[in-house]
Amino acid sequence: MQAAVFYAQDSISHREVCLKVYDGASRRAAAKREASVLRLLGGETAPVLYDAFVEGDRTILVIEFADHQYSDLATFSRARAAASPYRGIASGLSTIATRAVALRLLQCADKLHDKGLVHNDLKPAHFLRLRGMSWTC
């Protein structure tokens, strides 16, 4: 396992955050790489990195928390299907919505490539964060 991710709330700002915890000194290099990439992207195509620190043998990244209600494409799709008056007939994302998500994923990948980065695990959950009802990257 690369890292464990936990939900937390900043006690000062009260904002929701993710704590990504890398255990052991051997995982420290991976944590530093991730922190460097997040800083480089600056929230443009990835969550904002608020802080990074070492506590004992753990390296902890404090990262922006995506909307917890619809944090991934599958959850968003199921929620749309459940709310649809056509449940059982048509569900999930429409063709137009699916194309919009695919286009946004490719736009995000293009931004990464412009910065000299190559993502090795392309999937919507790694790029798309739902804010209200619009996908942002």
Tab-separated table of N, CA and C in Angstrom:
chain	number	residue	atom	x	y	z
A	1	MET	N	0.841	-1.190	0.000
A	1	MET	CA	0.000	0.000	0.000
A	1	MET	C	0.881	1.247	0.000
A	2	GLN	N	0.567	2.172	-0.899
A	2	GLN	CA	1.372	3.373	-1.005
A	2	GLN	C	1.107	4.339	0.148
A	3	ALA	N	-0.152	4.614	0.441
A	3	ALA	CA	-0.492	5.560	1.501
A	3	ALA	C	-1.941	5.352	1.918
A	4	ALA	N	-2.233	5.754	3.135
A	4	ALA	CA	-3.607	5.717	3.628
A	4	ALA	C	-4.140	7.148	3.593
A	5	VAL	N	-5.414	7.302	3.253
A	5	VAL	CA	-6.015	8.628	3.156
A	5	VAL	C	-7.144	8.733	4.175
A	6	PHE	N	-7.150	9.838	4.913
A	6	PHE	CA	-8.132	10.069	5.966
A	6	PHE	C	-8.794	11.426	5.779
A	7	TYR	N	-10.064	11.499	6.152
A	7	TYR	CA	-10.782	12.763	6.185
A	7	TYR	C	-10.445	13.468	7.491
A	8	ALA	N	-10.289	14.795	7.427
A	8	ALA	CA	-10.047	15.580	8.635
A	8	ALA	C	-10.623	16.977	8.442
A	9	GLN	N	-10.703	17.698	9.545
A	9	GLN	CA	-11.127	19.085	9.474
A	9	GLN	C	-10.078	19.925	10.186
A	10	ASP	N	-9.603	20.960	9.499
A	10	ASP	CA	-8.610	21.862	10.066
A	10	ASP	C	-9.236	22.571	11.263
A	11	SER	N	-8.591	22.485	12.415
A	11	SER	CA	-9.170	23.046	13.642
A	11	SER	C	-9.142	24.571	13.665
A	12	ILE	N	-8.327	25.179	12.822
A	12	ILE	CA	-8.264	26.642	12.795
A	12	ILE	C	-9.174	27.215	11.714
A	13	SER	N	-9.017	26.738	10.482
A	13	SER	CA	-9.814	27.280	9.370
A	13	SER	C	-11.164	26.573	9.227
A	14	HIS	N	-11.305	25.411	9.851
A	14	HIS	CA	-12.515	24.583	9.782
A	14	HIS	C	-12.787	24.034	8.382
A	15	ARG	N	-11.799	24.099	7.495
A	15	ARG	CA	-12.008	23.537	6.166
A	15	ARG	C	-11.763	22.029	6.200
A	16	GLU	N	-12.471	21.329	5.311
A	16	GLU	CA	-12.306	19.887	5.193
A	16	GLU	C	-11.021	19.618	4.414
A	17	VAL	N	-10.265	18.635	4.866
A	17	VAL	CA	-9.012	18.275	4.204
A	17	VAL	C	-8.870	16.757	4.166
A	18	CYS	N	-7.958	16.305	3.331
A	18	CYS	CA	-7.534	14.902	3.328
A	18	CYS	C	-6.142	14.846	3.927
A	19	LEU	N	-5.916	13.864	4.757
A	19	LEU	CA	-4.572	13.588	5.247
A	19	LEU	C	-4.099	12.334	4.542
A	20	LYS	N	-3.051	12.452	3.758
A	20	LYS	CA	-2.480	11.302	3.073
A	20	LYS	C	-1.228	10.923	3.852
A	21	VAL	N	-1.270	9.732	4.452
A	21	VAL	CA	-0.221	9.310	5.383
A	21	VAL	C	0.616	8.205	4.761
A	22	TYR	N	1.890	8.487	4.599
A	22	TYR	CA	2.865	7.508	4.115
A	22	TYR	C	3.614	6.969	5.324
A	23	ASP	N	3.548	5.656	5.544
A	23	ASP	CA	4.237	5.033	6.677
A	23	ASP	C	5.645	4.611	6.296
A	24	GLY	N	6.586	4.877	7.190
A	24	GLY	CA	7.950	4.395	7.025
A	24	GLY	C	8.836	5.314	6.215
A	25	ALA	N	10.107	5.267	6.556
A	25	ALA	CA	11.094	6.092	5.861
A	25	ALA	C	11.219	5.699	4.400
A	26	SER	N	10.944	4.446	4.065
A	26	SER	CA	11.064	3.984	2.679
A	26	SER	C	10.013	4.631	1.768
A	27	ARG	N	8.905	5.101	2.322
A	27	ARG	CA	7.850	5.745	1.531
A	27	ARG	C	8.023	7.263	1.461
A	28	ARG	N	9.011	7.780	2.188
A	28	ARG	CA	9.215	9.231	2.248
A	28	ARG	C	9.508	9.826	0.868
A	29	ALA	N	10.299	9.123	0.052
A	29	ALA	CA	10.630	9.624	-1.283
A	29	ALA	C	9.362	9.742	-2.142
A	30	ALA	N	8.463	8.753	-2.039
A	30	ALA	CA	7.205	8.803	-2.795
A	30	ALA	C	6.361	9.996	-2.338
A	31	ALA	N	6.321	10.238	-1.038
A	31	ALA	CA	5.563	11.373	-0.506
A	31	ALA	C	6.148	12.690	-0.998
A	32	LYS	N	7.468	12.787	-1.007
A	32	LYS	CA	8.117	14.015	-1.478
A	32	LYS	C	7.840	14.244	-2.965
A	33	ARG	N	7.850	13.166	-3.755
A	33	ARG	CA	7.538	13.285	-5.181
A	33	ARG	C	6.117	13.796	-5.378
A	34	GLU	N	5.179	13.197	-4.638
A	34	GLU	CA	3.787	13.626	-4.768
A	34	GLU	C	3.627	15.080	-4.346
A	35	ALA	N	4.246	15.462	-3.246
A	35	ALA	CA	4.155	16.852	-2.783
A	35	ALA	C	4.740	17.805	-3.824
A	36	SER	N	5.835	17.432	-4.451
A	36	SER	CA	6.452	18.277	-5.484
A	36	SER	C	5.524	18.459	-6.672
A	37	VAL	N	4.885	17.384	-7.094
A	37	VAL	CA	3.956	17.462	-8.225
A	37	VAL	C	2.754	18.318	-7.859
A	38	LEU	N	2.203	18.126	-6.666
A	38	LEU	CA	1.042	18.924	-6.252
A	38	LEU	C	1.392	20.407	-6.170
A	39	ARG	N	2.603	20.711	-5.683
A	39	ARG	CA	3.027	22.121	-5.633
A	39	ARG	C	3.185	22.697	-7.037
A	40	LEU	N	3.754	21.901	-7.941
A	40	LEU	CA	3.949	22.338	-9.321
A	40	LEU	C	2.617	22.645	-9.996
A	41	LEU	N	1.631	21.798	-9.755
A	41	LEU	CA	0.331	21.971	-10.397
A	41	LEU	C	-0.487	23.072	-9.738
A	42	GLY	N	-0.219	23.353	-8.483
A	42	GLY	CA	-0.848	24.471	-7.785
A	42	GLY	C	-2.360	24.465	-7.778
A	43	GLY	N	-2.983	23.273	-7.728
A	43	GLY	CA	-4.430	23.187	-7.705
A	43	GLY	C	-5.065	23.293	-9.071
A	44	GLU	N	-4.246	23.463	-10.114
A	44	GLU	CA	-4.780	23.628	-11.468
A	44	GLU	C	-5.397	22.335	-11.994
A	45	THR	N	-4.695	21.232	-11.859
A	45	THR	CA	-5.192	19.943	-12.350
A	45	THR	C	-5.138	18.876	-11.275
A	46	ALA	N	-4.978	19.280	-10.061
A	46	ALA	CA	-4.896	18.349	-8.936
A	46	ALA	C	-5.330	19.088	-7.683
A	47	PRO	N	-5.615	18.360	-6.626
A	47	PRO	CA	-5.976	19.037	-5.379
A	47	PRO	C	-4.843	19.944	-4.887
A	48	VAL	N	-5.203	20.975	-4.143
A	48	VAL	CA	-4.230	21.891	-3.565
A	48	VAL	C	-3.528	21.194	-2.399
A	49	LEU	N	-2.215	21.311	-2.358
A	49	LEU	CA	-1.436	20.815	-1.222
A	49	LEU	C	-1.324	21.952	-0.220
A	50	TYR	N	-1.935	21.784	0.955
A	50	TYR	CA	-1.899	22.825	1.975
A	50	TYR	C	-0.640	22.746	2.826
A	51	ASP	N	-0.174	21.528	3.106
A	51	ASP	CA	0.982	21.366	3.983
A	51	ASP	C	1.551	19.963	3.810
A	52	ALA	N	2.800	19.796	4.186
A	52	ALA	CA	3.444	18.486	4.205
A	52	ALA	C	4.434	18.493	5.364
A	53	PHE	N	4.439	17.414	6.131
A	53	PHE	CA	5.347	17.359	7.267
A	53	PHE	C	5.651	15.911	7.636
A	54	VAL	N	6.700	15.751	8.434
A	54	VAL	CA	7.110	14.435	8.917
A	54	VAL	C	6.823	14.376	10.406
A	55	GLU	N	6.193	13.290	10.822
A	55	GLU	CA	5.927	13.062	12.240
A	55	GLU	C	6.363	11.630	12.551
A	56	GLY	N	7.469	11.491	13.276
A	56	GLY	CA	8.023	10.166	13.537
A	56	GLY	C	8.468	9.533	12.237
A	57	ASP	N	7.989	8.328	11.956
A	57	ASP	CA	8.355	7.659	10.702
A	57	ASP	C	7.287	7.837	9.625
A	58	ARG	N	6.345	8.754	9.842
A	58	ARG	CA	5.275	9.019	8.876
A	58	ARG	C	5.481	10.355	8.180
A	59	THR	N	5.182	10.363	6.898
A	59	THR	CA	5.152	11.609	6.132
A	59	THR	C	3.687	11.881	5.822
A	60	ILE	N	3.225	13.080	6.138
A	60	ILE	CA	1.810	13.411	6.025
A	60	ILE	C	1.624	14.598	5.088
A	61	LEU	N	0.759	14.404	4.107
A	61	LEU	CA	0.385	15.484	3.195
A	61	LEU	C	-1.028	15.942	3.569
A	62	VAL	N	-1.220	17.235	3.682
A	62	VAL	CA	-2.532	17.814	3.953
A	62	VAL	C	-3.023	18.386	2.632
A	63	ILE	N	-4.097	17.776	2.100
A	63	ILE	CA	-4.535	18.040	0.736
A	63	ILE	C	-5.989	18.500	0.730
A	64	GLU	N	-6.315	19.332	-0.248
A	64	GLU	CA	-7.697	19.780	-0.455
A	64	GLU	C	-8.633	18.578	-0.527
A	65	PHE	N	-9.784	18.707	0.103
A	65	PHE	CA	-10.777	17.634	0.117
A	65	PHE	C	-11.830	17.919	-0.934
A	66	ALA	N	-12.092	16.950	-1.815
A	66	ALA	CA	-13.128	17.108	-2.835
A	66	ALA	C	-14.497	17.005	-2.179
A	67	ASP	N	-15.498	17.528	-2.858
A	67	ASP	CA	-16.875	17.456	-2.368
A	67	ASP	C	-17.186	16.017	-1.966
A	68	HIS	N	-17.450	15.792	-0.697
A	68	HIS	CA	-17.610	14.427	-0.200
A	68	HIS	C	-18.891	13.749	-0.683
A	69	GLN	N	-19.851	14.511	-1.130
A	69	GLN	CA	-21.093	13.887	-1.584
A	69	GLN	C	-20.915	13.239	-2.957
A	70	TYR	N	-20.188	13.885	-3.835
A	70	TYR	CA	-19.981	13.369	-5.194
A	70	TYR	C	-18.491	13.409	-5.516
A	71	SER	N	-17.690	12.666	-4.804
A	71	SER	CA	-16.249	12.769	-4.969
A	71	SER	C	-15.700	11.957	-6.128
A	72	ASP	N	-16.512	11.119	-6.749
A	72	ASP	CA	-16.021	10.368	-7.897
A	72	ASP	C	-17.145	10.184	-8.915
A	73	LEU	N	-16.756	9.777	-10.093
A	73	LEU	CA	-17.697	9.667	-11.197
A	73	LEU	C	-18.787	8.631	-10.936
A	74	ALA	N	-18.440	7.500	-10.345
A	74	ALA	CA	-19.428	6.442	-10.087
A	74	ALA	C	-20.498	6.920	-9.099
A	75	THR	N	-20.087	7.603	-8.043
A	75	THR	CA	-21.043	8.113	-7.057
A	75	THR	C	-21.960	9.152	-7.693
A	76	PHE	N	-21.397	10.036	-8.480
A	76	PHE	CA	-22.180	11.053	-9.181
A	76	PHE	C	-23.193	10.401	-10.121
A	77	SER	N	-22.746	9.395	-10.870
A	77	SER	CA	-23.612	8.699	-11.811
A	77	SER	C	-24.755	7.986	-11.091
A	78	ARG	N	-24.459	7.306	-9.966
A	78	ARG	CA	-25.503	6.619	-9.196
A	78	ARG	C	-26.515	7.612	-8.631
A	79	ALA	N	-26.029	8.760	-8.155
A	79	ALA	CA	-26.932	9.769	-7.602
A	79	ALA	C	-27.856	10.317	-8.688
A	80	ARG	N	-27.312	10.553	-9.869
A	80	ARG	CA	-28.149	11.029	-10.991
A	80	ARG	C	-29.192	9.982	-11.347
A	81	ALA	N	-28.777	8.700	-11.364
A	81	ALA	CA	-29.713	7.623	-11.715
A	81	ALA	C	-30.824	7.518	-10.679
A	82	ALA	N	-30.476	7.637	-9.395
A	82	ALA	CA	-31.469	7.522	-8.325
A	82	ALA	C	-32.473	8.665	-8.368
A	83	ALA	N	-32.042	9.838	-8.812
A	83	ALA	CA	-32.917	11.005	-8.860
A	83	ALA	C	-33.724	11.082	-10.154
A	84	SER	N	-33.411	10.222	-11.099
A	84	SER	CA	-34.063	10.277	-12.407
A	84	SER	C	-35.502	9.775	-12.340
A	85	PRO	N	-36.432	10.484	-12.988
A	85	PRO	CA	-37.809	9.982	-13.057
A	85	PRO	C	-37.911	8.754	-13.970
A	86	TYR	N	-36.848	8.471	-14.710
A	86	TYR	CA	-36.830	7.342	-15.647
A	86	TYR	C	-36.052	6.160	-15.085
A	87	ARG	N	-35.967	6.080	-13.751
A	87	ARG	CA	-35.230	4.997	-13.113
A	87	ARG	C	-35.665	3.656	-13.680
A	88	GLY	N	-34.692	2.836	-14.007
A	88	GLY	CA	-34.985	1.530	-14.574
A	88	GLY	C	-35.037	1.556	-16.092
A	89	ILE	N	-35.287	2.738	-16.659
A	89	ILE	CA	-35.319	2.867	-18.118
A	89	ILE	C	-33.992	3.449	-18.600
A	90	ALA	N	-33.618	4.572	-18.013
A	90	ALA	CA	-32.353	5.221	-18.364
A	90	ALA	C	-31.696	5.666	-17.058
A	91	SER	N	-30.441	5.414	-16.942
A	91	SER	CA	-29.770	5.815	-15.712
A	91	SER	C	-28.331	6.200	-16.006
A	92	GLY	N	-27.681	6.732	-14.986
A	92	GLY	CA	-26.283	7.111	-15.124
A	92	GLY	C	-26.117	8.412	-15.869
A	93	LEU	N	-24.983	8.524	-16.553
A	93	LEU	CA	-24.669	9.747	-17.269
A	93	LEU	C	-25.175	9.672	-18.701
A	94	SER	N	-25.679	10.781	-19.190
A	94	SER	CA	-26.102	10.854	-20.582
A	94	SER	C	-24.876	10.805	-21.480
A	95	THR	N	-25.104	10.620	-22.738
A	95	THR	CA	-23.994	10.621	-23.702
A	95	THR	C	-23.277	11.963	-23.681
A	96	ILE	N	-24.026	13.039	-23.596
A	96	ILE	CA	-23.427	14.374	-23.560
A	96	ILE	C	-22.570	14.544	-22.310
A	97	ALA	N	-23.090	14.121	-21.148
A	97	ALA	CA	-22.323	14.236	-19.909
A	97	ALA	C	-21.070	13.362	-19.956
A	98	THR	N	-21.181	12.165	-20.511
A	98	THR	CA	-20.030	11.269	-20.625
A	98	THR	C	-18.958	11.893	-21.510
A	99	ARG	N	-19.377	12.490	-22.616
A	99	ARG	CA	-18.415	13.166	-23.497
A	99	ARG	C	-17.757	14.346	-22.797
A	100	ALA	N	-18.536	15.100	-22.009
A	100	ALA	CA	-17.977	16.245	-21.286
A	100	ALA	C	-16.930	15.794	-20.276
A	101	VAL	N	-17.203	14.707	-19.573
A	101	VAL	CA	-16.243	14.180	-18.598
A	101	VAL	C	-14.978	13.711	-19.316
A	102	ALA	N	-15.139	12.991	-20.424
A	102	ALA	CA	-13.976	12.507	-21.180
A	102	ALA	C	-13.145	13.673	-21.703
A	103	LEU	N	-13.808	14.706	-22.211
A	103	LEU	CA	-13.098	15.883	-22.704
A	103	LEU	C	-12.323	16.550	-21.577
A	104	ARG	N	-12.958	16.681	-20.409
A	104	ARG	CA	-12.285	17.328	-19.264
A	104	ARG	C	-11.070	16.514	-18.819
A	105	LEU	N	-11.184	15.192	-18.817
A	105	LEU	CA	-10.054	14.339	-18.453
A	105	LEU	C	-8.898	14.566	-19.427
A	106	LEU	N	-9.191	14.630	-20.713
A	106	LEU	CA	-8.147	14.855	-21.712
A	106	LEU	C	-7.547	16.258	-21.585
A	107	GLN	N	-8.353	17.254	-21.253
A	107	GLN	CA	-7.829	18.605	-21.043
A	107	GLN	C	-6.870	18.638	-19.847
A	108	CYS	N	-7.232	17.923	-18.790
A	108	CYS	CA	-6.364	17.860	-17.610
A	108	CYS	C	-5.052	17.149	-17.940
A	109	ALA	N	-5.144	16.045	-18.680
A	109	ALA	CA	-3.930	15.324	-19.084
A	109	ALA	C	-3.044	16.225	-19.935
A	110	ASP	N	-3.652	17.018	-20.805
A	110	ASP	CA	-2.896	17.945	-21.647
A	110	ASP	C	-2.158	18.978	-20.790
A	111	LYS	N	-2.824	19.492	-19.745
A	111	LYS	CA	-2.170	20.447	-18.841
A	111	LYS	C	-0.970	19.808	-18.150
A	112	LEU	N	-1.109	18.546	-17.737
A	112	LEU	CA	0.011	17.839	-17.128
A	112	LEU	C	1.159	17.701	-18.114
A	113	HIS	N	0.853	17.323	-19.344
A	113	HIS	CA	1.884	17.150	-20.365
A	113	HIS	C	2.597	18.466	-20.649
A	114	ASP	N	1.861	19.576	-20.629
A	114	ASP	CA	2.473	20.890	-20.829
A	114	ASP	C	3.517	21.201	-19.762
A	115	LYS	N	3.363	20.604	-18.581
A	115	LYS	CA	4.312	20.816	-17.485
A	115	LYS	C	5.384	19.724	-17.431
A	116	GLY	N	5.394	18.857	-18.462
A	116	GLY	CA	6.406	17.809	-18.530
A	116	GLY	C	6.092	16.583	-17.696
A	117	LEU	N	4.833	16.429	-17.293
A	117	LEU	CA	4.440	15.291	-16.465
A	117	LEU	C	3.595	14.325	-17.281
A	118	VAL	N	3.741	13.041	-16.986
A	118	VAL	CA	2.936	12.012	-17.624
A	118	VAL	C	2.232	11.235	-16.523
A	119	HIS	N	0.915	11.165	-16.588
A	119	HIS	CA	0.128	10.436	-15.593
A	119	HIS	C	0.030	8.986	-16.035
A	120	ASN	N	0.328	8.050	-15.128
A	120	ASN	CA	0.337	6.639	-15.527
A	120	ASN	C	-0.930	5.885	-15.132
A	121	ASP	N	-1.949	6.581	-14.655
A	121	ASP	CA	-3.179	5.910	-14.233
A	121	ASP	C	-4.366	6.829	-14.516
A	122	LEU	N	-4.654	7.010	-15.794
A	122	LEU	CA	-5.734	7.926	-16.183
A	122	LEU	C	-7.096	7.347	-15.839
A	123	LYS	N	-7.839	8.065	-15.020
A	123	LYS	CA	-9.231	7.742	-14.728
A	123	LYS	C	-9.874	8.989	-14.128
A	124	PRO	N	-11.163	9.151	-14.329
A	124	PRO	CA	-11.819	10.382	-13.878
A	124	PRO	C	-11.602	10.710	-12.401
A	125	ALA	N	-11.569	9.717	-11.542
A	125	ALA	CA	-11.426	9.982	-10.103
A	125	ALA	C	-10.119	10.700	-9.770
A	126	HIS	N	-9.114	10.560	-10.619
A	126	HIS	CA	-7.837	11.223	-10.360
A	126	HIS	C	-7.797	12.659	-10.868
A	127	PHE	N	-8.772	13.043	-11.669
A	127	PHE	CA	-8.745	14.358	-12.280
A	127	PHE	C	-9.943	15.217	-11.962
A	128	LEU	N	-11.087	14.606	-11.796
A	128	LEU	CA	-12.327	15.366	-11.742
A	128	LEU	C	-12.822	15.519	-10.322
A	129	ARG	N	-13.112	16.741	-9.968
A	129	ARG	CA	-13.664	17.023	-8.654
A	129	ARG	C	-14.947	17.796	-8.852
A	130	LEU	N	-15.985	17.359	-8.199
A	130	LEU	CA	-17.280	17.999	-8.383
A	130	LEU	C	-17.420	19.151	-7.396
A	131	ARG	N	-17.680	20.331	-7.904
A	131	ARG	CA	-17.949	21.492	-7.070
A	131	ARG	C	-19.370	21.926	-7.388
A	132	GLY	N	-20.274	21.711	-6.463
A	132	GLY	CA	-21.671	21.986	-6.749
A	132	GLY	C	-22.141	20.956	-7.767
A	133	MET	N	-22.478	21.371	-8.948
A	133	MET	CA	-22.906	20.424	-9.970
A	133	MET	C	-22.060	20.508	-11.224
A	134	SER	N	-20.893	21.181	-11.173
A	134	SER	CA	-20.072	21.269	-12.377
A	134	SER	C	-18.720	20.620	-12.132
A	135	TRP	N	-18.251	19.875	-13.113
A	135	TRP	CA	-16.949	19.224	-13.000
A	135	TRP	C	-15.865	20.252	-13.190
A	136	THR	N	-14.888	20.247	-12.292
A	136	THR	CA	-13.740	21.137	-12.456
A	136	THR	C	-12.480	20.302	-12.413
A	137	CYS	N	-11.428	20.883	-12.862
A	137	CYS	CA	-10.161	20.167	-12.934
A	137	CYS	C	-9.089	20.982	-12.256
